[in-house]
Coordinates of C-alpha atoms and ligand atoms in Angstrom, one line a residue:
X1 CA -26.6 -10.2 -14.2
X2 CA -27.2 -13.4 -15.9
X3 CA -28.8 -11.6 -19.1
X4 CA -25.8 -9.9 -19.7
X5 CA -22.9 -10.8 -22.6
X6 CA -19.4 -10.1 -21.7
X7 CA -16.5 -8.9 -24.0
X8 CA -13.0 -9.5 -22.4
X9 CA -10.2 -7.0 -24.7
X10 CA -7.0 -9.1 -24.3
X11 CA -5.7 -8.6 -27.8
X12 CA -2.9 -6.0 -26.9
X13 CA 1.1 -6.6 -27.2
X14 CA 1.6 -5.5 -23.3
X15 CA 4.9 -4.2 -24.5
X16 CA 5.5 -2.9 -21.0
X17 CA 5.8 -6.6 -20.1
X18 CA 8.7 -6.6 -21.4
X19 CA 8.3 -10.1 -21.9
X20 CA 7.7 -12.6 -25.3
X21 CA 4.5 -14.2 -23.2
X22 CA 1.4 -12.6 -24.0
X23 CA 0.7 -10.1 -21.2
X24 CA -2.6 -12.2 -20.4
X25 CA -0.7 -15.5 -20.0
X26 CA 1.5 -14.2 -17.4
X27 CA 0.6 -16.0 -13.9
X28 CA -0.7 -15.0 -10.3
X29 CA -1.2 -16.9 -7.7
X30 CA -0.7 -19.9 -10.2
X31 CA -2.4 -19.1 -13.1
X32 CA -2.8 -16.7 -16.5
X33 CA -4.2 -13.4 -15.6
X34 CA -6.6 -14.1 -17.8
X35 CA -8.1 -16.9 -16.3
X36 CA -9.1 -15.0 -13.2
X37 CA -11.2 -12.5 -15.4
X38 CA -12.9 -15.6 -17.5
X39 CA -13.8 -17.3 -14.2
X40 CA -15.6 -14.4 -12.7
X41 CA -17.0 -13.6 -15.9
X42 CA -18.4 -17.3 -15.9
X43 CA -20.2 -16.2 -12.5
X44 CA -22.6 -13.3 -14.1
X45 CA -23.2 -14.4 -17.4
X46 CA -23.7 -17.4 -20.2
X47 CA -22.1 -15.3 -23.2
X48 CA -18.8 -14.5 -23.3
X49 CA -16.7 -13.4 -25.9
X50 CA -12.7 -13.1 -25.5
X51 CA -11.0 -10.4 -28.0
X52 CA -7.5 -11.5 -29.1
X53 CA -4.8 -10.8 -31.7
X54 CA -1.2 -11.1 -30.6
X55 CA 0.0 -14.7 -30.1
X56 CA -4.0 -15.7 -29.9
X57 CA -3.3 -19.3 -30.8
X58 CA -1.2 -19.8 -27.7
X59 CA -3.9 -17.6 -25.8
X60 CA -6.7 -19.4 -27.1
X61 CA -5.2 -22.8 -26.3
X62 CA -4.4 -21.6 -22.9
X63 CA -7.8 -20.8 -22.3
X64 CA -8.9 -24.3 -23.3
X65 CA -7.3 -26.4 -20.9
X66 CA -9.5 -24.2 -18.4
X67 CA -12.7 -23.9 -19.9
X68 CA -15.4 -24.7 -22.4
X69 CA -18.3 -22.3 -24.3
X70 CA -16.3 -19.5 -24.5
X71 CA -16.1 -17.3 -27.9
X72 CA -12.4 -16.2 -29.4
X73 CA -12.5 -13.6 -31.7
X74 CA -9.6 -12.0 -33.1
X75 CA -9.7 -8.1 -33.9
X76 CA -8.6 -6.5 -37.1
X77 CA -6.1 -4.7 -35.5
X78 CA -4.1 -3.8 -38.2
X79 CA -7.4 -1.4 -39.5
X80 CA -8.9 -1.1 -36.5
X81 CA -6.1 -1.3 -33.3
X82 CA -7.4 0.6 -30.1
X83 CA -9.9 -0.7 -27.5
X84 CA -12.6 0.8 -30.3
X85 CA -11.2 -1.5 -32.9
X86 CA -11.5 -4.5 -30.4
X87 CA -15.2 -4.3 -29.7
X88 CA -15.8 -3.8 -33.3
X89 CA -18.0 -6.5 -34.8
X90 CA -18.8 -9.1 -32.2
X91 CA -22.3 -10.4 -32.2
X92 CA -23.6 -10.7 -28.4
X93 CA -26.4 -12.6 -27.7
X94 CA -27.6 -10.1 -24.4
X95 CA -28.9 -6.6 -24.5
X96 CA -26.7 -5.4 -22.6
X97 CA -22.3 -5.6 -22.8
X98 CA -19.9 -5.9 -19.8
X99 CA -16.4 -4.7 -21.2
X100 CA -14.0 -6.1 -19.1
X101 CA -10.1 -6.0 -19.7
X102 CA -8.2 -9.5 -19.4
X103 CA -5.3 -7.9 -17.2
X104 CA -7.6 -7.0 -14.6
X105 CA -7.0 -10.3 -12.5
X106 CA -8.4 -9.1 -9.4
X107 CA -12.2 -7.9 -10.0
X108 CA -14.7 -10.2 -8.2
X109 CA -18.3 -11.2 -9.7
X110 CA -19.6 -9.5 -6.8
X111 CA -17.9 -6.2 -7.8
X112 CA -19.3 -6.8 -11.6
X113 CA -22.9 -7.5 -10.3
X114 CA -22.7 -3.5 -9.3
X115 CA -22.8 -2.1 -13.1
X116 CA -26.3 -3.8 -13.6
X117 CA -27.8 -2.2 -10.6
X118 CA -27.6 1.2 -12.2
X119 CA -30.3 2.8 -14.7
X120 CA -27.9 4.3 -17.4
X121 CA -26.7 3.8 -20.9
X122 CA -23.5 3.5 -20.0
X123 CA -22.2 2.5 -16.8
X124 CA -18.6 3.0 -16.3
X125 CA -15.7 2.3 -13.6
X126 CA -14.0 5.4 -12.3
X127 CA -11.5 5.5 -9.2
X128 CA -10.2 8.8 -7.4
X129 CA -6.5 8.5 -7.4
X130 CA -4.2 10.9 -6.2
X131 CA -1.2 10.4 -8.9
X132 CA -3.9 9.8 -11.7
X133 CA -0.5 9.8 -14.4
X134 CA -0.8 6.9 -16.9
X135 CA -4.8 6.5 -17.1
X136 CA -7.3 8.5 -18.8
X137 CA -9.4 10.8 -17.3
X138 CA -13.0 11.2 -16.9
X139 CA -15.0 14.6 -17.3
X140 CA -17.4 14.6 -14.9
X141 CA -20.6 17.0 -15.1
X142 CA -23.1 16.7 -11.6
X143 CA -23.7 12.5 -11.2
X144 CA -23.0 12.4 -15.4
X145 CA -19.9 11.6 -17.1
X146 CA -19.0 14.0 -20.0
X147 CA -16.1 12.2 -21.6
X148 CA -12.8 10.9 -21.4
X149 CA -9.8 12.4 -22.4
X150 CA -6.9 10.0 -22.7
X151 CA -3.4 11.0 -21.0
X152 CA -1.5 11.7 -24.4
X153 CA -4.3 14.1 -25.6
X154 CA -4.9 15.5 -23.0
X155 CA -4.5 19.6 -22.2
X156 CA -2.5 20.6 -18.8
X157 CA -5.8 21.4 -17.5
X158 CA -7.4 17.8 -18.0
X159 CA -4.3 15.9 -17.2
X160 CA -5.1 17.5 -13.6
X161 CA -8.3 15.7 -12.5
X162 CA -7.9 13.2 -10.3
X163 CA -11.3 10.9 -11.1
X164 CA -10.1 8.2 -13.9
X165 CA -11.5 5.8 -16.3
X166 CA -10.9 2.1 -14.7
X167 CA -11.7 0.3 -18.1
X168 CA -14.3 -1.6 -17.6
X169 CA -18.1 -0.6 -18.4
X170 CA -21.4 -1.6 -18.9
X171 CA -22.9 -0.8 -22.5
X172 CA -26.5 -0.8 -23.5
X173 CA -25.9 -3.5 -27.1
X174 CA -27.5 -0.9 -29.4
X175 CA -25.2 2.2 -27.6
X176 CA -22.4 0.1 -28.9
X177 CA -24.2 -1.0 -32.6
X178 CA -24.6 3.0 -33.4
X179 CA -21.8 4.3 -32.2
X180 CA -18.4 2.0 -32.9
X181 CA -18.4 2.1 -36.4
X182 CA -18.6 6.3 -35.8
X183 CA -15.2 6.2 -33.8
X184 CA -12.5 7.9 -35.4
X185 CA -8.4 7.4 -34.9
X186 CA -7.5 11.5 -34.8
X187 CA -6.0 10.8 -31.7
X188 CA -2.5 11.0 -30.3
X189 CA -2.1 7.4 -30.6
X190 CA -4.1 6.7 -34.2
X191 CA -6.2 4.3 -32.4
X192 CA -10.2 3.9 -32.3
X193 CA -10.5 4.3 -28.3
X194 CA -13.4 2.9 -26.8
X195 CA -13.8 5.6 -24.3
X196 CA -15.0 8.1 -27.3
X197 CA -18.3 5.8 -27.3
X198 CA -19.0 7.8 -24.3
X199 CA -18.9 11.2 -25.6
X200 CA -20.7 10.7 -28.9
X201 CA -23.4 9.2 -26.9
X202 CA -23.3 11.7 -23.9
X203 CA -23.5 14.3 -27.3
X204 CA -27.3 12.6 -27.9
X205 CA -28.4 12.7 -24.9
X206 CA -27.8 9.2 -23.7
X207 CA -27.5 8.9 -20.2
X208 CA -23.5 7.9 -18.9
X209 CA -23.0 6.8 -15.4
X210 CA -20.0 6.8 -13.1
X211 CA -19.9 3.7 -10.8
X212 CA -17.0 4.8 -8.3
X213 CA -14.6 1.8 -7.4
X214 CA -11.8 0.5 -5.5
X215 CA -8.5 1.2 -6.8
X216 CA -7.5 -2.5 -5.2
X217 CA -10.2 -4.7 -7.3
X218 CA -9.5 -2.6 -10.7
X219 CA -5.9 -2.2 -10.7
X220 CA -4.9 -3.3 -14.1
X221 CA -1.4 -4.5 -14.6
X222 CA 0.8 -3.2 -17.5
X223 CA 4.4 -4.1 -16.2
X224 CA 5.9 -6.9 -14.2
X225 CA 5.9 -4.9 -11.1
X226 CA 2.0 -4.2 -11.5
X227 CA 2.0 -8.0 -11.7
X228 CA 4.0 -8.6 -8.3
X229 CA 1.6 -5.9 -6.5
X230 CA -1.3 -7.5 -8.2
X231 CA -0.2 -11.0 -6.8
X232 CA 0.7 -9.7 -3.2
X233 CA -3.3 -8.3 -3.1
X234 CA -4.5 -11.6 -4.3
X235 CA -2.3 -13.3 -1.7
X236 CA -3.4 -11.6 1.2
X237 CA -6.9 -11.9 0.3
X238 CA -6.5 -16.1 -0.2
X239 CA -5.0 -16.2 3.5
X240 CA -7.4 -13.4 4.6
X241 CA -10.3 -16.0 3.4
X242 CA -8.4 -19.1 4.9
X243 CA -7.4 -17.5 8.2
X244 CA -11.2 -16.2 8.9
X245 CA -12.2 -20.0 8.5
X246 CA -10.0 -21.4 11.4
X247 CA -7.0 -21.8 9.9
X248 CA -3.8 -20.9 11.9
X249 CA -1.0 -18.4 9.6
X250 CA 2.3 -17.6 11.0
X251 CA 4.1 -14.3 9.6
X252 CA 1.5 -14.5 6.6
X253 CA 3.0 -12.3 4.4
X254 CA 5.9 -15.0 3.9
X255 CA 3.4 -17.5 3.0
X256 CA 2.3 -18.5 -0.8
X257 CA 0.0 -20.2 -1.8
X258 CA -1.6 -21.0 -5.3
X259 CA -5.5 -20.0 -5.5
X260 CA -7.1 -23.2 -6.1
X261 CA -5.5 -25.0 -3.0
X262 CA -7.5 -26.0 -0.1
X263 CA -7.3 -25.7 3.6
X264 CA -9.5 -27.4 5.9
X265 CA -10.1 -27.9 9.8
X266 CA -7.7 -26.7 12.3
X267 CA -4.3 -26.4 9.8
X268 CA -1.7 -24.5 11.1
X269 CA 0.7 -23.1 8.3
X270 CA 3.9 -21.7 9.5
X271 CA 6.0 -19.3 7.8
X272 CA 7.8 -19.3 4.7
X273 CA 5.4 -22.7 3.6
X274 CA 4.8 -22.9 -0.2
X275 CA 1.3 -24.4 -1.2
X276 CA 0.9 -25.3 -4.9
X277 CA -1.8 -26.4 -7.5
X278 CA -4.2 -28.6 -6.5
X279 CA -3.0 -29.0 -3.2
X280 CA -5.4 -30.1 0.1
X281 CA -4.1 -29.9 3.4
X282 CA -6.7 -30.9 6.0
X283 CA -6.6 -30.4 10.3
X284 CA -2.5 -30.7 9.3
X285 CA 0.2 -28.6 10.7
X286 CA 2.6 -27.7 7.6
X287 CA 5.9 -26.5 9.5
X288 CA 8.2 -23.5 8.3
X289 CA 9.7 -23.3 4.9
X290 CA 7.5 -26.8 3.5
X291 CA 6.9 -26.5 -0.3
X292 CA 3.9 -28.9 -1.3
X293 CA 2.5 -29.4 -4.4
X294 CA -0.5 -31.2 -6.1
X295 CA -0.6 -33.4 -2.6
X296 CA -3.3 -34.3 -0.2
X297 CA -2.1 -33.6 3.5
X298 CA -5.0 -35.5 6.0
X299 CA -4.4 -35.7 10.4
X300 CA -0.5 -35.1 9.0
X301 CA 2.3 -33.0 10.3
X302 CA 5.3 -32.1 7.2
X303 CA 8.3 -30.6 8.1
X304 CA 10.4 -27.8 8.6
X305 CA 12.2 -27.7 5.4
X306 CA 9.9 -30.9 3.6
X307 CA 9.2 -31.3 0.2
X308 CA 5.9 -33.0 -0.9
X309 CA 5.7 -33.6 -4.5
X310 CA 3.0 -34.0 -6.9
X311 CA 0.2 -36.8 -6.3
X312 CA 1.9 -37.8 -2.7
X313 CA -1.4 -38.5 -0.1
X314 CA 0.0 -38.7 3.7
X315 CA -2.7 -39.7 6.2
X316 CA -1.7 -40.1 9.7
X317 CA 1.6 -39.3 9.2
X318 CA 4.9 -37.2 10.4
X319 CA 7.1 -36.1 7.8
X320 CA 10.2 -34.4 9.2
X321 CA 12.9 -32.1 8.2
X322 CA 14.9 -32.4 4.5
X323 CA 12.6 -35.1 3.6
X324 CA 11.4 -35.7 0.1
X325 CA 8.1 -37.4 -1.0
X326 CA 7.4 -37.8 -4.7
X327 CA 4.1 -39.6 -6.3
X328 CA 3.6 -41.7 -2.9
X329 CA 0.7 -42.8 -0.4
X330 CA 1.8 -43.0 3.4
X331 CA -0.6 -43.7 5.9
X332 CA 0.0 -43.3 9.2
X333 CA 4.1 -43.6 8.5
X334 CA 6.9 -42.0 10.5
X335 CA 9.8 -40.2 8.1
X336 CA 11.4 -38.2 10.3
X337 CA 14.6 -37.0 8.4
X338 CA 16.7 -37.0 5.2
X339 CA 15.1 -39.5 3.1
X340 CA 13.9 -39.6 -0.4
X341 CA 10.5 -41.3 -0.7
X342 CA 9.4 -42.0 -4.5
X343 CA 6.8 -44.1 -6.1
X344 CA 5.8 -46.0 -2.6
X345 CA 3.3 -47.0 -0.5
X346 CA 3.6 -46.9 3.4
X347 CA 1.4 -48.6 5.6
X348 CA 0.0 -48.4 9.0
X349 CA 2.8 -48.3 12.1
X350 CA 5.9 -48.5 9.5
X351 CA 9.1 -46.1 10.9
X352 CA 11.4 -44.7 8.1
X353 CA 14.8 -44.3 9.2
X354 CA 17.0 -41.0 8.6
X355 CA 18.9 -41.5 5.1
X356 CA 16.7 -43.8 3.6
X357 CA 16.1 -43.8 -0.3
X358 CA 13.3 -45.5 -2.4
X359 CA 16.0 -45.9 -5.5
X360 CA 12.9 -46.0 -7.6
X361 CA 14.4 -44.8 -11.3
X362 CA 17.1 -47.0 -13.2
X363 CA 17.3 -44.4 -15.7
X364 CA 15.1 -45.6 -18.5
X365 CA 11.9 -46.4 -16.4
X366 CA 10.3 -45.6 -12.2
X367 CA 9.2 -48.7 -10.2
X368 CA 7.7 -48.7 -7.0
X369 CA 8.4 -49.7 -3.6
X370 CA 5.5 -51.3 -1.4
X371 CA 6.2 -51.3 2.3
X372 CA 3.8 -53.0 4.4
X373 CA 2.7 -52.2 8.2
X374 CA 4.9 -52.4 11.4
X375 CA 8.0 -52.2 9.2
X376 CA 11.3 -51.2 10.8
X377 CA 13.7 -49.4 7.9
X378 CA 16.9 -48.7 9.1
X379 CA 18.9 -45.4 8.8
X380 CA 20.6 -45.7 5.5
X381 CA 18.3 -48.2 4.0
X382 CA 18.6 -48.1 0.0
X383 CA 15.2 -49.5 -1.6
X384 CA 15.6 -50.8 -5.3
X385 CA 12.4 -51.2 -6.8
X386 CA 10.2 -52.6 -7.9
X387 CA 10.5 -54.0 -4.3
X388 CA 7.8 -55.4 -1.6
X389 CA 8.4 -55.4 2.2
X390 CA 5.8 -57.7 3.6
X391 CA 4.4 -56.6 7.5
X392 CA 6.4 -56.9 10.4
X393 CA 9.7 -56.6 8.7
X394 CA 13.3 -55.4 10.2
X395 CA 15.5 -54.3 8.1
X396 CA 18.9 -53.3 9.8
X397 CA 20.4 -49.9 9.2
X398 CA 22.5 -49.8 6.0
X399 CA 21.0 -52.6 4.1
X400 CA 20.5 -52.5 -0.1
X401 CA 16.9 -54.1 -0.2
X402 CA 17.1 -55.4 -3.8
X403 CA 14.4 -58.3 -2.9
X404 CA 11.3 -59.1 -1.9
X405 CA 11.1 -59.7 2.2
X406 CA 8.7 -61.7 3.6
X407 CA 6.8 -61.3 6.7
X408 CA 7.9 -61.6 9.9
X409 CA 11.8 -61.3 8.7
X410 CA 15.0 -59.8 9.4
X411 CA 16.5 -58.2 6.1
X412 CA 20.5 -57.0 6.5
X413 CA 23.0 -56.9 4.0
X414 CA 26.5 -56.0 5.4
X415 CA 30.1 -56.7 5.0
X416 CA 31.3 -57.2 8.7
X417 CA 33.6 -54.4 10.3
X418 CA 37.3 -54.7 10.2
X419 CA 39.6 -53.0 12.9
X420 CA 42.9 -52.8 13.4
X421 CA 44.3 -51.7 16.9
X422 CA 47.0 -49.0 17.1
X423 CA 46.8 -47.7 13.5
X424 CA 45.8 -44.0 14.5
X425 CA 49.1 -43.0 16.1
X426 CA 51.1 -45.7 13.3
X427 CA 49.2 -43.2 10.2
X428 CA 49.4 -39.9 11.7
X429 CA 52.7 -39.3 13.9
X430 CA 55.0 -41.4 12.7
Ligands
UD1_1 C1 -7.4 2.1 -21.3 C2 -8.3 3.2 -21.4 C3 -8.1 4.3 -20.4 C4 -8.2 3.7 -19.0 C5 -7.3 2.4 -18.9 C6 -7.6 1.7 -17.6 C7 -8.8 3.4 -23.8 C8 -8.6 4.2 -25.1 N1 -8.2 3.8 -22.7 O1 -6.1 2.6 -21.5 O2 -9.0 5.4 -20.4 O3 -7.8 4.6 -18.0 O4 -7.5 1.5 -20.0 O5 -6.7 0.6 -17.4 O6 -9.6 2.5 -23.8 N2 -6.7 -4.0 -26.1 C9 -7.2 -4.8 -27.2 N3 -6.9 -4.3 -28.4 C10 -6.3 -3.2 -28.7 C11 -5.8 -2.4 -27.6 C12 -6.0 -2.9 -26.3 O7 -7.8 -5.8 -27.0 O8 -6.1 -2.8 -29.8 C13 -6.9 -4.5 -24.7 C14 -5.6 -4.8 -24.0 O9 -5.2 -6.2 -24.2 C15 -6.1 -4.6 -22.5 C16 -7.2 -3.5 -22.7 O10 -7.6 -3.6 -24.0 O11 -6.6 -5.7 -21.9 C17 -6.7 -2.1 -22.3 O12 -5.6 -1.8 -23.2 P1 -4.4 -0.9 -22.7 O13 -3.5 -0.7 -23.8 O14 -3.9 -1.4 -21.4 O15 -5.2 0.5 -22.5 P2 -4.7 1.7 -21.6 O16 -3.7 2.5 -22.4 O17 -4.3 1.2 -20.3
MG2 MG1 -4.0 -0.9 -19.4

């Protein structure tokens, strides 16, 4: 499919977003709709144009931070709005056009590949639906399409068939060059509709395919429940993919995860775990209800209930329950509860004692905390960085560290315990 140029329509309001984001921007799985139908498009072809209008800049810019050599144009949709109007006047460089709509996050290039393999002016997407309400639908004459009759202009009789346009098609360039500016907007909703391009052709004697598809892959999204049944199919295929390469899921369906995380070697995820962008977990276990993000998880075990933050690497180590880890690289480190680890490094052998803080902010500016290897922190340690803890240190349980301690040593800072004999009954009962 490599000779073919791609137009992706994302210039409409999605006013059933109900939102002030453009539709496109709004996320799945950790990013725009939008960038899902870009990257496939990427796949199949070296042309690709994106159609925008409302809020483009913000689009546009959006877009950018992804990728590079794509074209933005943006319709005349006051003269021209409708899908018509937004095809209207791009150069492509191929002979032949894939239409593709930018809140359609969940076609695959494989799916796309399919269009080219059919001889036809016009290929186009339909999918048998039982409740076909809300789409238009598609005339059908022997293995040719006829036309398509949008819902609102639709008669009773139409509005009954069941096989409906999925949006996306495959044009012949010169189909497109003759017949756009013919399009009309005597239509229910005043718009130039892209789907009349099929009957005035079909009129000449052009040849219009169907290509029959799943309802699954070409679901478009149009409200914010659309987009939370789009992101549950994209979800189950991520940990379909993962699972079927040897990784362990508990209860699935409770897991999320963000689609450009990896998971390597024999990981175990267990339920309710959140993965996030740019995360890497490899032969780790990741125990219930973990939320890690941006992190690199190597030979590691993190919680229940852990929290890994953003540019954290843990080799070797066990992170344990209501333990937080911010910006920090651990190897082979032992953090078994309660403790709030920012801004450090960890070596080799070191044991982190429940209740332990790295106090690594003083408000205006973050320090770090460098802890060598075979260091003892006691329970309740604070850490006031910047602050470096030399090998084969001890530091007793309740100590302020706000000094450097050298190998070898004993670090305690404690006022000594005062008790006084008899006071219990003296306080209470008297
Ligand atoms: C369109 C089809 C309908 C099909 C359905 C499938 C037309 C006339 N109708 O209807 O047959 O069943 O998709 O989902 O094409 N857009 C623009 N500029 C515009 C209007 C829309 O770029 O002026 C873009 C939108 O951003 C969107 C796509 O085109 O990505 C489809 O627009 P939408 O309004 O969702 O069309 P439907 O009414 O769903
Ligand atoms: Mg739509």
């Amino acid at each position: 499919m490599a000779n073919n140029s791609v137009i992706i329509l994302a210039a409409g309001k999605g006013t059933r977003m109900k939102s002030s984001r453009p539709k496109v921007l709004h996320e799945i799985s950790g990013f725009p709709m939008l960038y899902y139908t870009i990257k496939d498009a990427q796949k199949l072809s070296d042309d690709i144009t994106v159609v925008l209008f409302h809020q483009s800049k913000l689009v546009q810019e959006t877009m950018e931070k992804y990728f590079e050599g794509i074209n933005y144009v943006i319709q005349d949709h006051q003269n021209y709005p409708g899908t018509g109007g937004a095809v209207m006047n791009i150069d492509v460089k191929h002979e032949k056009v894939l239409v593709l709509n930018g809140d359609m996050p969940l076609i695959e290039a494989d799916e796309l590949e399919k269009f080219s393999q059919i001889d036809a002016d016009i290929v186009m997407s339909v999918i048998k639906m039982d409740d076909s309400s809300g789409y238009g639908r598609v005339v059908i004459d022997g293995d040719e399409v006829v036309k398509i009759v949008e819902e609102k202009d639709a008669t009773d009789d139409e509005k009954a068939i069941k096989t409906v346009n999925a949006g996306i098609y495959l044009f012949k360039r010169d189909i497109l060059e003759r017949y756009l500016p013919k399009l009309s907007n005597d239509n229910a909703q005043e718009e130039y509709y892209l789907t009349d391009v099929v009957e005035l052709a079909k009129n000449d004697g052009y040849k219009v395919a169907p290509l029959y598809v799943k309802e699954e892959n070409f679901k478009g999204v149009n409200s914010k429940y659309d987009l939370s049944c789009a992101e549950e199919i994209m979800q189950r295929r991520i940990k379909k993919n993962f699972m079927l390469s040897g990784v362990t899921m508990h209860l699935p369906d409770t897991i999320y995860i963000h689609s450009d995380v990896e998971i390597e070697g024999e990981s175990v995820i267990e339920h309710g775990v959140t993965l996030l962008h740019g995360s890497k977990i490899i032969n780790s276990h990741i125990k219930a209800n973990s939320v890690i993000e941006d992190s690199k998880i190597v030979d590691s075990s993190v919680g229940p209930i852990a929290r890994i933050r953003p540019k954290s690497e843990l080799y070797d180590t066990h992170i344990g329950n209501f333990v937080e880890v911010k910006k920090s690289i651990l190897k082979g480190v032992k953090a078994g509860h309660l403790s709030y680890l920012g801004d450090c490094e960890i070596d080799e052998g070191s044991n982190i004692g429940a209740g332990t803080i790295t106090c690594n902010y003083d408000g205006k500016n973050k320090y770090k905390t460098i802890i060598g290897k075979n260091v003892f922190v006691g329970s309740d340690t604070q850490l006031v960085a910047p602050v470096v803890i030399e090998d084969d240190v001890l530091i007793a349980a309740g100590t302020t560290v706000n000094k450097d301690v050298k190998k070898g040593s004993l670090a305690i800072s404690r006022t000594n315990l005062k008790t006084v004999e008899g006071f219990f009954d003296k306080f209470f009962k008297e």
